[in-house]
Amino acid sequence: MTDGPPPPPLPCATPGTLSATHLDALTRLLPARALREVLAAGPELRCPLERHAGPHLDVVHDPGSGEALWARWSGTDGPGAEPDAILALPDCPVTTGPDACAHPLGHPGGHSRERTDPAPLGPSMPA
């Protein structure tokens, strides 16, 4: 017999790192203010999705327009793996109110509000 609901699932948290090549590409894609925000967050990535096998994602820039830039990496290259792509992905349709989800459309696992994130790192957006 348990006392209450089970704890929320933990995030995947597989680490990755934006390379100089990725940051250079972002200088051509983003306006200056957004680029400053990305650079201030640092190159570290961490997959905020519910634990899964991969591929892994972390938001790089979210302008709030219904689509965000996400870094994608396999995570099989060990800690600090570099992304194989920066993708423009549409937001999860659960985007309003207290139940809003900060993940992209079609993400694995539960919505961002359904898991705990004890120590966010890098450019991950808050849940």
PDB file of C-alpha atoms in Angstrom:
ATOM      1  CA  MET A   1       0.000   0.000   0.000  1.00  0.00           C
ATOM      2  CA  THR A   2       1.368   3.442  -0.925  1.00  0.00           C
ATOM      3  CA  ASP A   3       0.780   6.813   0.655  1.00  0.00           C
ATOM      4  CA  GLY A   4      -0.315   9.044  -2.198  1.00  0.00           C
ATOM      5  CA  PRO A   5       0.450   9.252  -5.905  1.00  0.00           C
ATOM      6  CA  PRO A   6       3.758   8.068  -7.359  1.00  0.00           C
ATOM      7  CA  PRO A   7       6.470  10.708  -7.761  1.00  0.00           C
ATOM      8  CA  PRO A   8       6.610  12.483 -11.113  1.00  0.00           C
ATOM      9  CA  PRO A   9       9.011  11.024 -13.684  1.00  0.00           C
ATOM     10  CA  LEU A  10      12.509  12.457 -13.902  1.00  0.00           C
ATOM     11  CA  PRO A  11      13.901  14.086 -17.034  1.00  0.00           C
ATOM     12  CA  CYS A  12      16.252  12.223 -19.342  1.00  0.00           C
ATOM     13  CA  ALA A  13      19.076  14.719 -18.617  1.00  0.00           C
ATOM     14  CA  THR A  14      21.462  13.252 -21.225  1.00  0.00           C
ATOM     15  CA  PRO A  15      24.127  15.959 -21.726  1.00  0.00           C
ATOM     16  CA  GLY A  16      25.258  17.508 -24.973  1.00  0.00           C
ATOM     17  CA  THR A  17      27.318  20.534 -26.014  1.00  0.00           C
ATOM     18  CA  LEU A  18      26.834  23.130 -28.736  1.00  0.00           C
ATOM     19  CA  SER A  19      30.008  23.343 -30.814  1.00  0.00           C
ATOM     20  CA  ALA A  20      31.595  26.486 -32.243  1.00  0.00           C
ATOM     21  CA  THR A  21      30.117  25.452 -35.614  1.00  0.00           C
ATOM     22  CA  HIS A  22      26.607  25.404 -34.140  1.00  0.00           C
ATOM     23  CA  LEU A  23      27.110  28.755 -32.438  1.00  0.00           C
ATOM     24  CA  ASP A  24      28.417  30.215 -35.704  1.00  0.00           C
ATOM     25  CA  ALA A  25      25.314  28.968 -37.532  1.00  0.00           C
ATOM     26  CA  LEU A  26      23.099  30.506 -34.848  1.00  0.00           C
ATOM     27  CA  THR A  27      24.721  33.913 -35.480  1.00  0.00           C
ATOM     28  CA  ARG A  28      23.197  33.765 -38.966  1.00  0.00           C
ATOM     29  CA  LEU A  29      19.788  32.508 -37.783  1.00  0.00           C
ATOM     30  CA  LEU A  30      19.024  34.617 -34.726  1.00  0.00           C
ATOM     31  CA  PRO A  31      18.578  38.327 -34.085  1.00  0.00           C
ATOM     32  CA  ALA A  32      21.272  39.891 -31.877  1.00  0.00           C
ATOM     33  CA  ARG A  33      19.216  39.875 -28.644  1.00  0.00           C
ATOM     34  CA  ALA A  34      18.282  36.203 -29.024  1.00  0.00           C
ATOM     35  CA  LEU A  35      21.887  35.306 -29.833  1.00  0.00           C
ATOM     36  CA  ARG A  36      23.068  37.071 -26.662  1.00  0.00           C
ATOM     37  CA  GLU A  37      20.581  34.978 -24.639  1.00  0.00           C
ATOM     38  CA  VAL A  38      21.855  31.740 -26.208  1.00  0.00           C
ATOM     39  CA  LEU A  39      25.493  32.703 -25.593  1.00  0.00           C
ATOM     40  CA  ALA A  40      24.746  33.733 -21.994  1.00  0.00           C
ATOM     41  CA  ALA A  41      23.182  30.312 -21.321  1.00  0.00           C
ATOM     42  CA  GLY A  42      26.425  28.623 -22.399  1.00  0.00           C
ATOM     43  CA  PRO A  43      27.062  25.700 -24.723  1.00  0.00           C
ATOM     44  CA  GLU A  44      25.837  22.980 -22.353  1.00  0.00           C
ATOM     45  CA  LEU A  45      22.741  21.043 -23.336  1.00  0.00           C
ATOM     46  CA  ARG A  46      20.631  18.644 -21.331  1.00  0.00           C
ATOM     47  CA  CYS A  47      17.639  16.708 -22.589  1.00  0.00           C
ATOM     48  CA  PRO A  48      14.550  17.860 -20.622  1.00  0.00           C
ATOM     49  CA  LEU A  49      12.248  15.162 -21.984  1.00  0.00           C
ATOM     50  CA  GLU A  50      11.051  12.268 -19.852  1.00  0.00           C
ATOM     51  CA  ARG A  51      13.687   9.498 -19.697  1.00  0.00           C
ATOM     52  CA  HIS A  52      14.035   7.799 -23.085  1.00  0.00           C
ATOM     53  CA  ALA A  53      16.621   6.151 -25.326  1.00  0.00           C
ATOM     54  CA  GLY A  54      17.026   9.076 -27.742  1.00  0.00           C
ATOM     55  CA  PRO A  55      17.460  11.003 -29.896  1.00  0.00           C
ATOM     56  CA  HIS A  56      17.819  13.773 -27.330  1.00  0.00           C
ATOM     57  CA  LEU A  57      16.651  17.378 -27.641  1.00  0.00           C
ATOM     58  CA  ASP A  58      17.202  20.664 -25.836  1.00  0.00           C
ATOM     59  CA  VAL A  59      15.672  24.003 -26.729  1.00  0.00           C
ATOM     60  CA  VAL A  60      18.231  26.520 -27.973  1.00  0.00           C
ATOM     61  CA  HIS A  61      15.877  29.450 -28.608  1.00  0.00           C
ATOM     62  CA  ASP A  62      12.127  29.863 -28.150  1.00  0.00           C
ATOM     63  CA  PRO A  63      10.772  33.120 -29.555  1.00  0.00           C
ATOM     64  CA  GLY A  64       7.263  32.271 -28.354  1.00  0.00           C
ATOM     65  CA  SER A  65       5.901  32.056 -31.880  1.00  0.00           C
ATOM     66  CA  GLY A  66       4.669  28.453 -31.780  1.00  0.00           C
ATOM     67  CA  GLU A  67       7.983  27.086 -33.027  1.00  0.00           C
ATOM     68  CA  ALA A  68      11.390  26.877 -31.308  1.00  0.00           C
ATOM     69  CA  LEU A  69      14.956  25.966 -32.280  1.00  0.00           C
ATOM     70  CA  TRP A  70      16.018  22.640 -30.738  1.00  0.00           C
ATOM     71  CA  ALA A  71      19.412  20.924 -30.749  1.00  0.00           C
ATOM     72  CA  ARG A  72      19.221  17.178 -31.461  1.00  0.00           C
ATOM     73  CA  TRP A  73      21.917  14.621 -30.567  1.00  0.00           C
ATOM     74  CA  SER A  74      22.180  10.864 -30.174  1.00  0.00           C
ATOM     75  CA  GLY A  75      23.780  10.757 -26.743  1.00  0.00           C
ATOM     76  CA  THR A  76      25.645   7.597 -27.693  1.00  0.00           C
ATOM     77  CA  ASP A  77      28.951   9.478 -27.984  1.00  0.00           C
ATOM     78  CA  GLY A  78      29.181   9.947 -24.217  1.00  0.00           C
ATOM     79  CA  PRO A  79      28.805  13.108 -22.153  1.00  0.00           C
ATOM     80  CA  GLY A  80      29.014  16.344 -24.078  1.00  0.00           C
ATOM     81  CA  ALA A  81      28.023  14.836 -27.438  1.00  0.00           C
ATOM     82  CA  GLU A  82      27.590  17.452 -30.156  1.00  0.00           C
ATOM     83  CA  PRO A  83      24.197  17.845 -31.835  1.00  0.00           C
ATOM     84  CA  ASP A  84      23.779  16.435 -35.316  1.00  0.00           C
ATOM     85  CA  ALA A  85      21.203  19.139 -36.130  1.00  0.00           C
ATOM     86  CA  ILE A  86      19.542  22.346 -35.019  1.00  0.00           C
ATOM     87  CA  LEU A  87      15.855  21.980 -35.890  1.00  0.00           C
ATOM     88  CA  ALA A  88      12.889  24.349 -35.986  1.00  0.00           C
ATOM     89  CA  LEU A  89      10.157  22.296 -34.289  1.00  0.00           C
ATOM     90  CA  PRO A  90       6.552  23.259 -33.610  1.00  0.00           C
ATOM     91  CA  ASP A  91       5.481  23.525 -29.987  1.00  0.00           C
ATOM     92  CA  CYS A  92       3.500  20.811 -28.228  1.00  0.00           C
ATOM     93  CA  PRO A  93      -0.171  21.815 -28.619  1.00  0.00           C
ATOM     94  CA  VAL A  94      -0.593  21.974 -24.816  1.00  0.00           C
ATOM     95  CA  THR A  95       0.700  25.560 -24.704  1.00  0.00           C
ATOM     96  CA  THR A  96      -1.608  27.620 -22.510  1.00  0.00           C
ATOM     97  CA  GLY A  97      -2.418  27.980 -18.842  1.00  0.00           C
ATOM     98  CA  PRO A  98      -0.852  26.197 -15.887  1.00  0.00           C
ATOM     99  CA  ASP A  99      -0.687  22.927 -17.834  1.00  0.00           C
ATOM    100  CA  ALA A 100       1.435  24.375 -20.660  1.00  0.00           C
ATOM    101  CA  CYS A 101       4.093  22.048 -22.054  1.00  0.00           C
ATOM    102  CA  ALA A 102       7.573  23.351 -22.962  1.00  0.00           C
ATOM    103  CA  HIS A 103       8.413  20.418 -25.279  1.00  0.00           C
ATOM    104  CA  PRO A 104       8.091  20.122 -29.074  1.00  0.00           C
ATOM    105  CA  LEU A 105       5.178  18.514 -30.884  1.00  0.00           C
ATOM    106  CA  GLY A 106       5.346  14.702 -30.776  1.00  0.00           C
ATOM    107  CA  HIS A 107       7.771  14.544 -27.838  1.00  0.00           C
ATOM    108  CA  PRO A 108       8.234  11.180 -26.084  1.00  0.00           C
ATOM    109  CA  GLY A 109       6.922  10.726 -22.553  1.00  0.00           C
ATOM    110  CA  GLY A 110       4.753  13.069 -20.554  1.00  0.00           C
ATOM    111  CA  HIS A 111       4.396  16.813 -20.829  1.00  0.00           C
ATOM    112  CA  SER A 112       6.971  19.019 -19.105  1.00  0.00           C
ATOM    113  CA  ARG A 113       4.569  19.784 -16.249  1.00  0.00           C
ATOM    114  CA  GLU A 114       4.325  16.058 -15.453  1.00  0.00           C
ATOM    115  CA  ARG A 115       7.949  15.512 -14.449  1.00  0.00           C
ATOM    116  CA  THR A 116      10.396  16.938 -11.956  1.00  0.00           C
ATOM    117  CA  ASP A 117      13.612  18.702 -12.869  1.00  0.00           C
ATOM    118  CA  PRO A 118      15.734  19.126  -9.739  1.00  0.00           C
ATOM    119  CA  ALA A 119      18.710  20.897 -11.358  1.00  0.00           C
ATOM    120  CA  PRO A 120      18.195  22.510 -14.783  1.00  0.00           C
ATOM    121  CA  LEU A 121      21.340  23.157 -16.810  1.00  0.00           C
ATOM    122  CA  GLY A 122      22.197  24.954 -20.016  1.00  0.00           C
ATOM    123  CA  PRO A 123      19.672  26.595 -22.309  1.00  0.00           C
ATOM    124  CA  SER A 124      16.709  24.373 -21.338  1.00  0.00           C
ATOM    125  CA  MET A 125      13.559  26.377 -20.949  1.00  0.00           C
ATOM    126  CA  PRO A 126      11.778  26.109 -17.593  1.00  0.00           C
ATOM    127  CA  ALA A 127       8.845  23.742 -17.446  1.00  0.00           C
TER     128      ALA A 127
END
